[in-house]
Each structure stands twice: as structure tokens, then as C-alpha cells.
GROMACS .gro file of N, CA and C in nm:
model
  540
    1UNK      N    1   0.506  -1.885  -0.019
    1UNK     CA    2   0.596  -1.930   0.082
    1UNK      C    3   0.640  -1.799   0.145
    2UNK      N    4   0.628  -1.792   0.271
    2UNK     CA    5   0.665  -1.679   0.353
    2UNK      C    6   0.777  -1.709   0.454
    3UNK      N    7   0.816  -1.604   0.520
    3UNK     CA    8   0.916  -1.622   0.628
    3UNK      C    9   0.868  -1.661   0.777
    4UNK      N   10   0.711  -1.659   0.782
    4UNK     CA   11   0.658  -1.705   0.896
    4UNK      C   12   0.663  -1.587   1.009
    5UNK      N   13   0.684  -1.465   0.976
    5UNK     CA   14   0.704  -1.363   1.068
    5UNK      C   15   0.553  -1.316   1.099
    6UNK      N   16   0.526  -1.296   1.225
    6UNK     CA   17   0.398  -1.258   1.281
    6UNK      C   18   0.385  -1.106   1.287
    7UNK      N   19   0.497  -1.039   1.339
    7UNK     CA   20   0.485  -0.887   1.352
    7UNK      C   21   0.631  -0.831   1.306
    8UNK      N   22   0.636  -0.735   1.245
    8UNK     CA   23   0.765  -0.678   1.184
    8UNK      C   24   0.751  -0.546   1.151
    9UNK      N   25   0.861  -0.478   1.127
    9UNK     CA   26   0.884  -0.355   1.071
    9UNK      C   27   0.915  -0.374   0.928
   10UNK      N   28   0.853  -0.281   0.840
   10UNK     CA   29   0.883  -0.296   0.705
   10UNK      C   30   0.925  -0.155   0.642
   11UNK      N   31   1.010  -0.149   0.547
   11UNK     CA   32   1.032  -0.033   0.489
   11UNK      C   33   1.099  -0.052   0.347
   12UNK      N   34   1.113   0.055   0.266
   12UNK     CA   35   1.163   0.049   0.150
   12UNK      C   36   1.193   0.182   0.082
   13UNK      N   37   1.285   0.192  -0.025
   13UNK     CA   38   1.312   0.299  -0.087
   13UNK      C   39   1.256   0.306  -0.246
   14UNK      N   40   1.201   0.422  -0.278
   14UNK     CA   41   1.138   0.419  -0.406
   14UNK      C   42   1.033   0.320  -0.428
   15UNK      N   43   1.056   0.233  -0.535
   15UNK     CA   44   0.978   0.116  -0.565
   15UNK      C   45   0.971   0.038  -0.434
   16UNK      N   46   1.072   0.003  -0.378
   16UNK     CA   47   1.055  -0.073  -0.236
   16UNK      C   48   0.966  -0.007  -0.149
   17UNK      N   49   0.965   0.128  -0.135
   17UNK     CA   50   0.887   0.206  -0.049
   17UNK      C   51   0.733   0.174  -0.091
   18UNK      N   52   0.713   0.199  -0.222
   18UNK     CA   53   0.576   0.147  -0.273
   18UNK      C   54   0.523   0.009  -0.240
   19UNK      N   55   0.602  -0.068  -0.250
   19UNK     CA   56   0.586  -0.216  -0.211
   19UNK      C   57   0.550  -0.224  -0.060
   20UNK      N   58   0.638  -0.159   0.019
   20UNK     CA   59   0.604  -0.164   0.156
   20UNK      C   60   0.481  -0.109   0.204
   21UNK      N   61   0.432   0.009   0.139
   21UNK     CA   62   0.313   0.061   0.196
   21UNK      C   63   0.188   0.003   0.137
   22UNK      N   64   0.201  -0.068   0.017
   22UNK     CA   65   0.094  -0.138  -0.029
   22UNK      C   66   0.097  -0.269   0.047
   23UNK      N   67   0.203  -0.335   0.084
   23UNK     CA   68   0.187  -0.448   0.182
   23UNK      C   69   0.118  -0.405   0.309
   24UNK      N   70   0.137  -0.294   0.351
   24UNK     CA   71   0.089  -0.251   0.486
   24UNK      C   72  -0.061  -0.228   0.475
   25UNK      N   73  -0.120  -0.196   0.352
   25UNK     CA   74  -0.252  -0.178   0.330
   25UNK      C   75  -0.325  -0.320   0.348
   26UNK      N   76  -0.256  -0.425   0.285
   26UNK     CA   77  -0.302  -0.550   0.272
   26UNK      C   78  -0.291  -0.627   0.393
   27UNK      N   79  -0.192  -0.591   0.481
   27UNK     CA   80  -0.162  -0.681   0.606
   27UNK      C   81  -0.136  -0.588   0.722
   28UNK      N   82  -0.226  -0.501   0.762
   28UNK     CA   83  -0.201  -0.397   0.872
   28UNK      C   84  -0.170  -0.443   1.000
   29UNK      N   85  -0.225  -0.573   1.024
   29UNK     CA   86  -0.213  -0.643   1.152
   29UNK      C   87  -0.067  -0.702   1.190
   30UNK      N   88   0.002  -0.706   1.070
   30UNK     CA   89   0.145  -0.767   1.083
   30UNK      C   90   0.249  -0.646   1.099
   31UNK      N   91   0.214  -0.530   1.064
   31UNK     CA   92   0.328  -0.410   1.060
   31UNK      C   93   0.323  -0.341   1.183
   32UNK      N   94   0.437  -0.336   1.257
   32UNK     CA   95   0.475  -0.251   1.364
   32UNK      C   96   0.497  -0.113   1.335
   33UNK      N   97   0.588  -0.093   1.235
   33UNK     CA   98   0.617   0.049   1.201
   33UNK      C   99   0.662   0.029   1.048
   34UNK      N  100   0.630   0.151   0.975
   34UNK     CA  101   0.658   0.147   0.831
   34UNK      C  102   0.773   0.267   0.808
   35UNK      N  103   0.863   0.224   0.732
   35UNK     CA  104   0.963   0.335   0.698
   35UNK      C  105   0.974   0.343   0.561
   36UNK      N  106   0.951   0.476   0.491
   36UNK     CA  107   0.941   0.497   0.355
   36UNK      C  108   1.045   0.603   0.316
   37UNK      N  109   1.133   0.580   0.228
   37UNK     CA  110   1.218   0.678   0.190
   37UNK      C  111   1.208   0.702   0.031
   38UNK      N  112   1.158   0.833   0.003
   38UNK     CA  113   1.136   0.871  -0.123
   38UNK      C  114   1.035   0.754  -0.192
   39UNK      N  115   0.927   0.737  -0.123
   39UNK     CA  116   0.845   0.633  -0.162
   39UNK      C  117   0.774   0.661  -0.310
   40UNK      N  118   0.750   0.573  -0.381
   40UNK     CA  119   0.669   0.576  -0.515
   40UNK      C  120   0.526   0.548  -0.487
   41UNK      N  121   0.442   0.578  -0.580
   41UNK     CA  122   0.302   0.538  -0.567
   41UNK      C  123   0.192   0.625  -0.558
   42UNK      N  124   0.231   0.756  -0.536
   42UNK     CA  125   0.121   0.873  -0.528
   42UNK      C  126   0.057   0.895  -0.675
   43UNK      N  127   0.140   0.870  -0.764
   43UNK     CA  128   0.107   0.892  -0.901
   43UNK      C  129   0.171   0.769  -0.987
   44UNK      N  130   0.088   0.716  -1.086
   44UNK     CA  131   0.146   0.607  -1.169
   44UNK      C  132   0.228   0.669  -1.288
   45UNK      N  133   0.225   0.812  -1.290
   45UNK     CA  134   0.276   0.886  -1.407
   45UNK      C  135   0.424   0.925  -1.380
   46UNK      N  136   0.469   0.945  -1.278
   46UNK     CA  137   0.607   1.010  -1.249
   46UNK      C  138   0.676   0.917  -1.141
   47UNK      N  139   0.806   0.931  -1.142
   47UNK     CA  140   0.888   0.886  -1.029
   47UNK      C  141   1.024   0.940  -1.034
   48UNK      N  142   1.083   0.948  -0.910
   48UNK     CA  143   1.235   0.984  -0.899
   48UNK      C  144   1.290   0.872  -0.840
   49UNK      N  145   1.408   0.836  -0.898
   49UNK     CA  146   1.483   0.727  -0.825
   49UNK      C  147   1.572   0.647  -0.922
   50UNK      N  148   1.593   0.517  -0.889
   50UNK     CA  149   1.699   0.460  -0.974
   50UNK      C  150   1.653   0.430  -1.095
   51UNK      N  151   1.523   0.382  -1.121
   51UNK     CA  152   1.472   0.326  -1.245
   51UNK      C  153   1.411   0.464  -1.330
   52UNK      N  154   1.457   0.465  -1.461
   52UNK     CA  155   1.412   0.593  -1.537
   52UNK      C  156   1.283   0.553  -1.606
   53UNK      N  157   1.164   0.578  -1.544
   53UNK     CA  158   1.044   0.533  -1.611
   53UNK      C  159   0.938   0.638  -1.578
   54UNK      N  160   0.857   0.675  -1.665
   54UNK     CA  161   0.755   0.782  -1.634
   54UNK      C  162   0.621   0.706  -1.641
   55UNK      N  163   0.610   0.585  -1.687
   55UNK     CA  164   0.496   0.515  -1.676
   55UNK      C  165   0.527   0.364  -1.703
   56UNK      N  166   0.433   0.285  -1.681
   56UNK     CA  167   0.449   0.150  -1.671
   56UNK      C  168   0.530   0.096  -1.800
   57UNK      N  169   0.473   0.144  -1.923
   57UNK     CA  170   0.523   0.106  -2.050
   57UNK      C  171   0.676   0.127  -2.051
   58UNK      N  172   0.719   0.240  -2.012
   58UNK     CA  173   0.876   0.266  -2.023
   58UNK      C  174   0.943   0.183  -1.930
   59UNK      N  175   0.880   0.156  -1.808
   59UNK     CA  176   0.934   0.070  -1.706
   59UNK      C  177   0.967  -0.069  -1.771
   60UNK      N  178   0.851  -0.120  -1.844
   60UNK     CA  179   0.868  -0.264  -1.899
   60UNK      C  180   0.990  -0.258  -1.994
   61UNK      N  181   1.006  -0.150  -2.088
   61UNK     CA  182   1.118  -0.145  -2.184
   61UNK      C  183   1.247  -0.140  -2.107
   62UNK      N  184   1.250  -0.066  -2.010
   62UNK     CA  185   1.377  -0.052  -1.942
   62UNK      C  186   1.422  -0.176  -1.885
   63UNK      N  187   1.323  -0.246  -1.820
   63UNK     CA  188   1.368  -0.391  -1.760
   63UNK      C  189   1.395  -0.471  -1.853
   64UNK      N  190   1.337  -0.483  -1.972
   64UNK     CA  191   1.352  -0.573  -2.078
   64UNK      C  192   1.489  -0.549  -2.161
   65UNK      N  193   1.527  -0.434  -2.168
   65UNK     CA  194   1.655  -0.399  -2.232
   65UNK      C  195   1.785  -0.392  -2.140
   66UNK      N  196   1.742  -0.373  -2.013
   66UNK     CA  197   1.857  -0.362  -1.912
   66UNK      C  198   1.935  -0.493  -1.885
   67UNK      N  199   2.056  -0.489  -1.918
   67UNK     CA  200   2.132  -0.601  -1.877
   67UNK      C  201   2.228  -0.596  -1.758
   68UNK      N  202   2.201  -0.496  -1.680
   68UNK     CA  203   2.284  -0.489  -1.558
   68UNK      C  204   2.413  -0.410  -1.587
   69UNK      N  205   2.422  -0.326  -1.701
   69UNK     CA  206   2.555  -0.256  -1.726
   69UNK      C  207   2.586  -0.165  -1.629
   70UNK      N  208   2.731  -0.157  -1.608
   70UNK     CA  209   2.773  -0.072  -1.520
   70UNK      C  210   2.744   0.083  -1.541
   71UNK      N  211   2.756   0.103  -1.667
   71UNK     CA  212   2.737   0.242  -1.719
   71UNK      C  213   2.589   0.293  -1.701
   72UNK      N  214   2.483   0.192  -1.727
   72UNK     CA  215   2.344   0.253  -1.700
   72UNK      C  216   2.322   0.277  -1.563
   73UNK      N  217   2.383   0.184  -1.480
   73UNK     CA  218   2.366   0.202  -1.334
   73UNK      C  219   2.436   0.336  -1.268
   74UNK      N  220   2.551   0.352  -1.335
   74UNK     CA  221   2.618   0.485  -1.291
   74UNK      C  222   2.549   0.615  -1.343
   75UNK      N  223   2.486   0.593  -1.456
   75UNK     CA  224   2.405   0.714  -1.517
   75UNK      C  225   2.299   0.734  -1.428
   76UNK      N  226   2.225   0.622  -1.385
   76UNK     CA  227   2.097   0.645  -1.294
   76UNK      C  228   2.148   0.696  -1.160
   77UNK      N  229   2.260   0.645  -1.085
   77UNK     CA  230   2.303   0.699  -0.970
   77UNK      C  231   2.330   0.853  -0.980
   78UNK      N  232   2.387   0.892  -1.099
   78UNK     CA  233   2.413   1.029  -1.109
   78UNK      C  234   2.287   1.112  -1.117
   79UNK      N  235   2.195   1.065  -1.177
   79UNK     CA  236   2.058   1.128  -1.180
   79UNK      C  237   1.988   1.146  -1.052
   80UNK      N  238   2.019   1.029  -0.949
   80UNK     CA  239   1.942   1.003  -0.829
   80UNK      C  240   2.004   1.078  -0.713
   81UNK      N  241   2.127   1.105  -0.724
   81UNK     CA  242   2.187   1.138  -0.600
   81UNK      C  243   2.224   1.299  -0.622
   82UNK      N  244   2.215   1.374  -0.500
   82UNK     CA  245   2.241   1.517  -0.504
   82UNK      C  246   2.383   1.521  -0.472
   83UNK      N  247   2.457   1.446  -0.385
   83UNK     CA  248   2.598   1.450  -0.369
   83UNK      C  249   2.674   1.355  -0.451
   84UNK      N  250   2.729   1.423  -0.563
   84UNK     CA  251   2.790   1.326  -0.659
   84UNK      C  252   2.910   1.263  -0.609
   85UNK      N  253   2.966   1.321  -0.491
   85UNK     CA  254   3.100   1.266  -0.461
   85UNK      C  255   3.089   1.126  -0.398
   86UNK      N  256   2.962   1.088  -0.362
   86UNK     CA  257   2.946   0.957  -0.309
   86UNK      C  258   2.947   0.838  -0.403
   87UNK      N  259   2.924   0.869  -0.536
   87UNK     CA  260   2.924   0.781  -0.646
   87UNK      C  261   3.074   0.741  -0.677
   88UNK      N  262   3.109   0.616  -0.618
   88UNK     CA  263   3.233   0.550  -0.646
   88UNK      C  264   3.228   0.422  -0.731
   89UNK      N  265   3.327   0.369  -0.778
   89UNK     CA  266   3.322   0.252  -0.853
   89UNK      C  267   3.269   0.134  -0.761
   90UNK      N  268   3.294   0.149  -0.626
   90UNK     CA  269   3.245   0.045  -0.527
   90UNK      C  270   3.102   0.056  -0.522
   91UNK      N  271   3.042   0.182  -0.515
   91UNK     CA  272   2.892   0.188  -0.498
   91UNK      C  273   2.806   0.136  -0.629
   92UNK      N  274   2.874   0.178  -0.748
   92UNK     CA  275   2.811   0.124  -0.867
   92UNK      C  276   2.817  -0.019  -0.878
   93UNK      N  277   2.931  -0.082  -0.835
   93UNK     CA  278   2.950  -0.229  -0.844
   93UNK      C  279   2.839  -0.300  -0.742
   94UNK      N  280   2.834  -0.243  -0.615
   94UNK     CA  281   2.735  -0.298  -0.515
   94UNK      C  282   2.585  -0.280  -0.574
   95UNK      N  283   2.565  -0.161  -0.619
   95UNK     CA  284   2.429  -0.142  -0.687
   95UNK      C  285   2.394  -0.249  -0.804
   96UNK      N  286   2.494  -0.269  -0.880
   96UNK     CA  287   2.484  -0.362  -0.982
   96UNK      C  288   2.469  -0.505  -0.924
   97UNK      N  289   2.557  -0.542  -0.832
   97UNK     CA  290   2.550  -0.684  -0.781
   97UNK      C  291   2.408  -0.694  -0.708
   98UNK      N  292   2.351  -0.608  -0.647
   98UNK     CA  293   2.233  -0.603  -0.572
   98UNK      C  294   2.114  -0.627  -0.683
   99UNK      N  295   2.124  -0.549  -0.800
   99UNK     CA  296   2.014  -0.566  -0.897
   99UNK      C  297   2.016  -0.678  -0.965
  100UNK      N  298   2.124  -0.757  -0.975
  100UNK     CA  299   2.114  -0.886  -1.065
  100UNK      C  300   2.138  -1.005  -0.968
  101UNK      N  301   2.153  -0.995  -0.840
  101UNK     CA  302   2.171  -1.116  -0.761
  101UNK      C  303   2.051  -1.195  -0.738
  102UNK      N  304   2.066  -1.323  -0.720
  102UNK     CA  305   1.970  -1.415  -0.673
  102UNK      C  306   1.823  -1.388  -0.728
  103UNK      N  307   1.812  -1.368  -0.857
  103UNK     CA  308   1.671  -1.368  -0.916
  103UNK      C  309   1.615  -1.225  -0.903
  104UNK      N  310   1.693  -1.124  -0.865
  104UNK     CA  311   1.633  -0.993  -0.849
  104UNK      C  312   1.588  -0.926  -0.983
  105UNK      N  313   1.665  -0.946  -1.097
  105UNK     CA  314   1.613  -0.907  -1.229
  105UNK      C  315   1.497  -0.960  -1.271
  106UNK      N  316   1.478  -1.118  -1.262
  106UNK     CA  317   1.361  -1.181  -1.272
  106UNK      C  318   1.241  -1.124  -1.205
  107UNK      N  319   1.253  -1.093  -1.072
  107UNK     CA  320   1.162  -1.037  -0.996
  107UNK      C  321   1.108  -0.908  -1.054
  108UNK      N  322   1.210  -0.818  -1.088
  108UNK     CA  323   1.172  -0.688  -1.150
  108UNK      C  324   1.099  -0.713  -1.278
  109UNK      N  325   1.131  -0.807  -1.353
  109UNK     CA  326   1.058  -0.843  -1.475
  109UNK      C  327   0.920  -0.880  -1.442
  110UNK      N  328   0.894  -0.961  -1.351
  110UNK     CA  329   0.769  -1.001  -1.309
  110UNK      C  330   0.690  -0.896  -1.266
  111UNK      N  331   0.754  -0.802  -1.176
  111UNK     CA  332   0.677  -0.687  -1.138
  111UNK      C  333   0.636  -0.596  -1.243
  112UNK      N  334   0.728  -0.582  -1.350
  112UNK     CA  335   0.692  -0.495  -1.451
  112UNK      C  336   0.594  -0.551  -1.537
  113UNK      N  337   0.561  -0.678  -1.546
  113UNK     CA  338   0.458  -0.735  -1.605
  113UNK      C  339   0.324  -0.727  -1.554
  114UNK      N  340   0.320  -0.692  -1.438
  114UNK     CA  341   0.189  -0.686  -1.352
  114UNK      C  342   0.104  -0.562  -1.380
  115UNK      N  343  -0.024  -0.565  -1.386
  115UNK     CA  344  -0.080  -0.430  -1.416
  115UNK      C  345  -0.083  -0.337  -1.287
  116UNK      N  346  -0.052  -0.214  -1.301
  116UNK     CA  347  -0.041  -0.132  -1.199
  116UNK      C  348  -0.165  -0.084  -1.150
  117UNK      N  349  -0.192  -0.074  -1.021
  117UNK     CA  350  -0.318  -0.037  -0.966
  117UNK      C  351  -0.292   0.083  -0.861
  118UNK      N  352  -0.334   0.185  -0.873
  118UNK     CA  353  -0.308   0.299  -0.800
  118UNK      C  354  -0.399   0.296  -0.671
  119UNK      N  355  -0.347   0.257  -0.559
  119UNK     CA  356  -0.411   0.262  -0.446
  119UNK      C  357  -0.404   0.374  -0.340
  120UNK      N  358  -0.341   0.483  -0.386
  120UNK     CA  359  -0.305   0.584  -0.308
  120UNK      C  360  -0.417   0.644  -0.239
  121UNK      N  361  -0.549   0.649  -0.296
  121UNK     CA  362  -0.662   0.702  -0.221
  121UNK      C  363  -0.683   0.630  -0.086
  122UNK      N  364  -0.622   0.500  -0.078
  122UNK     CA  365  -0.634   0.431   0.056
  122UNK      C  366  -0.531   0.446   0.154
  123UNK      N  367  -0.427   0.521   0.113
  123UNK     CA  368  -0.310   0.544   0.206
  123UNK      C  369  -0.363   0.617   0.337
  124UNK      N  370  -0.459   0.679   0.338
  124UNK     CA  371  -0.521   0.747   0.459
  124UNK      C  372  -0.565   0.639   0.572
  125UNK      N  373  -0.584   0.534   0.517
  125UNK     CA  374  -0.642   0.424   0.626
  125UNK      C  375  -0.510   0.350   0.690
  126UNK      N  376  -0.400   0.376   0.655
  126UNK     CA  377  -0.286   0.320   0.717
  126UNK      C  378  -0.268   0.383   0.870
  127UNK      N  379  -0.295   0.302   0.959
  127UNK     CA  380  -0.279   0.359   1.099
  127UNK      C  381  -0.143   0.323   1.159
  128UNK      N  382  -0.071   0.258   1.087
  128UNK     CA  383   0.076   0.220   1.126
  128UNK      C  384   0.166   0.344   1.155
  129UNK      N  385   0.233   0.360   1.259
  129UNK     CA  386   0.332   0.470   1.268
  129UNK      C  387   0.433   0.447   1.161
  130UNK      N  388   0.440   0.557   1.094
  130UNK     CA  389   0.518   0.556   0.953
  130UNK      C  390   0.622   0.691   0.972
  131UNK      N  391   0.741   0.656   0.937
  131UNK     CA  392   0.838   0.758   0.901
  131UNK      C  393   0.865   0.768   0.755
  132UNK      N  394   0.846   0.891   0.701
  132UNK     CA  395   0.855   0.907   0.560
  132UNK      C  396   0.983   1.021   0.546
  133UNK      N  397   1.074   0.970   0.469
  133UNK     CA  398   1.193   1.048   0.453
  133UNK      C  399   1.220   1.078   0.303
  134UNK      N  400   1.241   1.214   0.283
  134UNK     CA  401   1.275   1.274   0.162
  134UNK      C  402   1.406   1.342   0.132
  135UNK      N  403   1.456   1.304   0.017
  135UNK     CA  404   1.576   1.388  -0.016
  135UNK      C  405   1.522   1.525  -0.070
  136UNK      N  406   1.581   1.638  -0.035
  136UNK     CA  407   1.523   1.770  -0.053
  136UNK      C  408   1.515   1.797  -0.192
  137UNK      N  409   1.588   1.724  -0.288
  137UNK     CA  410   1.593   1.747  -0.436
  137UNK      C  411   1.473   1.668  -0.487
  138UNK      N  412   1.392   1.591  -0.417
  138UNK     CA  413   1.282   1.526  -0.479
  138UNK      C  414   1.158   1.613  -0.463
  139UNK      N  415   1.069   1.611  -0.555
  139UNK     CA  416   0.967   1.713  -0.560
  139UNK      C  417   0.827   1.664  -0.493
  140UNK      N  418   0.827   1.538  -0.451
  140UNK     CA  419   0.694   1.497  -0.405
  140UNK      C  420   0.678   1.489  -0.251
  141UNK      N  421   0.703   1.609  -0.196
  141UNK     CA  422   0.692   1.624  -0.060
  141UNK      C  423   0.561   1.588   0.014
  142UNK      N  424   0.450   1.591  -0.071
  142UNK     CA  425   0.331   1.584  -0.018
  142UNK      C  426   0.285   1.428   0.000
  143UNK      N  427   0.377   1.343  -0.044
  143UNK     CA  428   0.336   1.201  -0.028
  143UNK      C  429   0.313   1.165   0.113
  144UNK      N  430   0.202   1.109   0.141
  144UNK     CA  431   0.167   1.041   0.283
  144UNK      C  432   0.117   1.155   0.367
  145UNK      N  433   0.084   1.271   0.317
  145UNK     CA  434   0.028   1.375   0.416
  145UNK      C  435  -0.112   1.327   0.482
  146UNK      N  436  -0.180   1.243   0.405
  146UNK     CA  437  -0.296   1.196   0.451
  146UNK      C  438  -0.302   1.093   0.569
  147UNK      N  439  -0.166   1.040   0.580
  147UNK     CA  440  -0.157   0.925   0.681
  147UNK      C  441  -0.163   0.999   0.811
  148UNK      N  442  -0.262   0.944   0.898
  148UNK     CA  443  -0.274   1.000   1.028
  148UNK      C  444  -0.141   0.998   1.125
  149UNK      N  445  -0.073   0.877   1.112
  149UNK     CA  446   0.050   0.859   1.213
  149UNK      C  447   0.168   0.867   1.141
  150UNK      N  448   0.177   0.964   1.029
  150UNK     CA  449   0.312   0.984   0.951
  150UNK      C  450   0.387   1.084   1.017
  151UNK      N  451   0.525   1.058   1.037
  151UNK     CA  452   0.632   1.170   1.067
  151UNK      C  453   0.706   1.191   0.942
  152UNK      N  454   0.751   1.305   0.912
  152UNK     CA  455   0.825   1.343   0.796
  152UNK      C  456   0.963   1.385   0.843
  153UNK      N  457   1.055   1.358   0.745
  153UNK     CA  458   1.193   1.410   0.755
  153UNK      C  459   1.245   1.446   0.626
  154UNK      N  460   1.280   1.568   0.602
  154UNK     CA  461   1.339   1.605   0.466
  154UNK      C  462   1.491   1.648   0.478
  155UNK      N  463   1.572   1.593   0.396
  155UNK     CA  464   1.725   1.623   0.396
  155UNK      C  465   1.743   1.721   0.276
  156UNK      N  466   1.758   1.848   0.308
  156UNK     CA  467   1.802   1.952   0.212
  156UNK      C  468   1.931   1.920   0.139
  157UNK      N  469   1.905   1.928  -0.003
  157UNK     CA  470   2.041   1.901  -0.097
  157UNK      C  471   2.063   1.771  -0.117
  158UNK      N  472   1.977   1.672  -0.073
  158UNK     CA  473   1.999   1.523  -0.097
  158UNK      C  474   1.902   1.477  -0.200
  159UNK      N  475   1.957   1.378  -0.254
  159UNK     CA  476   1.869   1.320  -0.378
  159UNK      C  477   1.778   1.200  -0.336
  160UNK      N  478   1.744   1.125  -0.415
  160UNK     CA  479   1.656   1.004  -0.393
  160UNK      C  480   1.710   0.893  -0.298
  161UNK      N  481   1.840   0.901  -0.262
  161UNK     CA  482   1.898   0.788  -0.182
  161UNK      C  483   1.962   0.836  -0.065
  162UNK      N  484   1.905   0.913   0.026
  162UNK     CA  485   1.965   0.967   0.140
  162UNK      C  486   2.039   0.871   0.230
  163UNK      N  487   2.003   0.743   0.229
  163UNK     CA  488   2.083   0.644   0.301
  163UNK      C  489   2.213   0.606   0.264
  164UNK      N  490   2.243   0.652   0.125
  164UNK     CA  491   2.369   0.654   0.060
  164UNK      C  492   2.454   0.773   0.078
  165UNK      N  493   2.380   0.896   0.072
  165UNK     CA  494   2.434   1.028   0.077
  165UNK      C  495   2.471   1.063   0.216
  166UNK      N  496   2.383   1.033   0.312
  166UNK     CA  497   2.412   1.080   0.457
  166UNK      C  498   2.367   0.960   0.547
  167UNK      N  499   2.448   0.856   0.539
  167UNK     CA  500   2.413   0.730   0.594
  167UNK      C  501   2.396   0.737   0.760
  168UNK      N  502   2.492   0.811   0.814
  168UNK     CA  503   2.480   0.824   0.958
  168UNK      C  504   2.362   0.888   1.014
  169UNK      N  505   2.319   1.006   0.931
  169UNK     CA  506   2.202   1.071   0.983
  169UNK      C  507   2.070   1.005   0.954
  170UNK      N  508   2.063   0.934   0.845
  170UNK     CA  509   1.940   0.859   0.825
  170UNK      C  510   1.927   0.748   0.912
  171UNK      N  511   2.044   0.679   0.938
  171UNK     CA  512   2.040   0.564   1.039
  171UNK      C  513   1.998   0.617   1.191
  172UNK      N  514   2.055   0.728   1.231
  172UNK     CA  515   2.013   0.789   1.358
  172UNK      C  516   1.873   0.805   1.367
  173UNK      N  517   1.822   0.873   1.248
  173UNK     CA  518   1.669   0.906   1.241
  173UNK      C  519   1.581   0.784   1.224
  174UNK      N  520   1.622   0.674   1.171
  174UNK     CA  521   1.544   0.549   1.162
  174UNK      C  522   1.558   0.485   1.312
  175UNK      N  523   1.660   0.478   1.370
  175UNK     CA  524   1.674   0.416   1.508
  175UNK      C  525   1.588   0.488   1.609
  176UNK      N  526   1.597   0.623   1.584
  176UNK     CA  527   1.508   0.721   1.693
  176UNK      C  528   1.361   0.679   1.662
  177UNK      N  529   1.323   0.666   1.528
  177UNK     CA  530   1.181   0.638   1.514
  177UNK      C  531   1.140   0.495   1.566
  178UNK      N  532   1.235   0.392   1.542
  178UNK     CA  533   1.202   0.257   1.596
  178UNK      C  534   1.185   0.251   1.735
  179UNK      N  535   1.271   0.343   1.809
  179UNK     CA  536   1.277   0.334   1.952
  179UNK      C  537   1.171   0.431   2.008
  180UNK      N  538   1.107   0.498   1.939
  180UNK     CA  539   0.992   0.591   2.002
  180UNK      C  540   0.859   0.520   2.009
   0.00000   0.00000   0.00000
């Protein structure tokens, strides 16, 4: 069941970025512009972001043992963000609510149970205009360098979630990209 959209912009952060660029590989005719924030998928071995996994096996274990605890989310946010001052009770609770709402945990369990297939070698075929945004504390700056229509933005001193640490700046950059 789909939403019935014919053309649209798609984007994602971390794992969501991985899913967005994978979708654009499968359905290039539907994507107008692609926005990736600290995307995953260049390697199946490493990741920076909210979920602490180095390979699929540990991701499976994390999802299966994770119960949406406030403390686990707070700990991962502290690892993921460069500007610790943005970590508030409200942010931790919002993140917790997002991760456990409307079947999201079940979706993550299903995703974790699927075999991972690295398609990064095909990323060079994505012809969609793409904005790739990196927090400067993330080490995989070379993600997407093979994409012919990619533009890059790096935010120094910022972690894996720049839209939380510097929301006005990242929103301005996204709006500028979408309007270009």
C-alpha cells in the first residue's frame, strides 16, 4: 500500500538517509530531489548516529533488547550530538515518543531482520539532485562523492543530528536547495 505520490522529494537522517538513497535507486523516476543527513550505507561495518551498532548482528541485538528506555535514548543522544546543551528532557522524550509510536519499533525489528545488501557501488547511478549534509564530527565525509549531482554541506563542531543542533541553519540550507 502506498501513498499514491507520483513525484516527490525524499530525505532522511542516518538509517533514514540510507533508506532514502536506496529508494531513489529503485524508483529514480519518482524522486525530484534527495536530501541526506549523515547518511548510512557506504559500509555495512560502521555507523554514526542514534543506534549503536557496528554490524547487523549487534543492531539486531540492540533492537530486540531495547525497550524505549529514557536512559538508553539519552545516552545515544549524548554520543550523537556535538552540542550537548541541546539535550533536554523534552528532546529525549520526543525522541522516545518518535521511536515507539505507531509501530515504529516493530518496523525497526522487521528492518533488522532483513538481510543487508550493500548497494553503495550503484550510488554513482543516482542522477537526482542531492544535498548531503554532514555534522563535522562525523568521519564519513566521502559519502556520495561518486554522485554526479550531489552538493555537500558540512557543519563544523556538529554531530550526527545537525537539524537538532542547528535547526535554523539546516532548514535554511534545505529550503535553498529545494528552491534551486
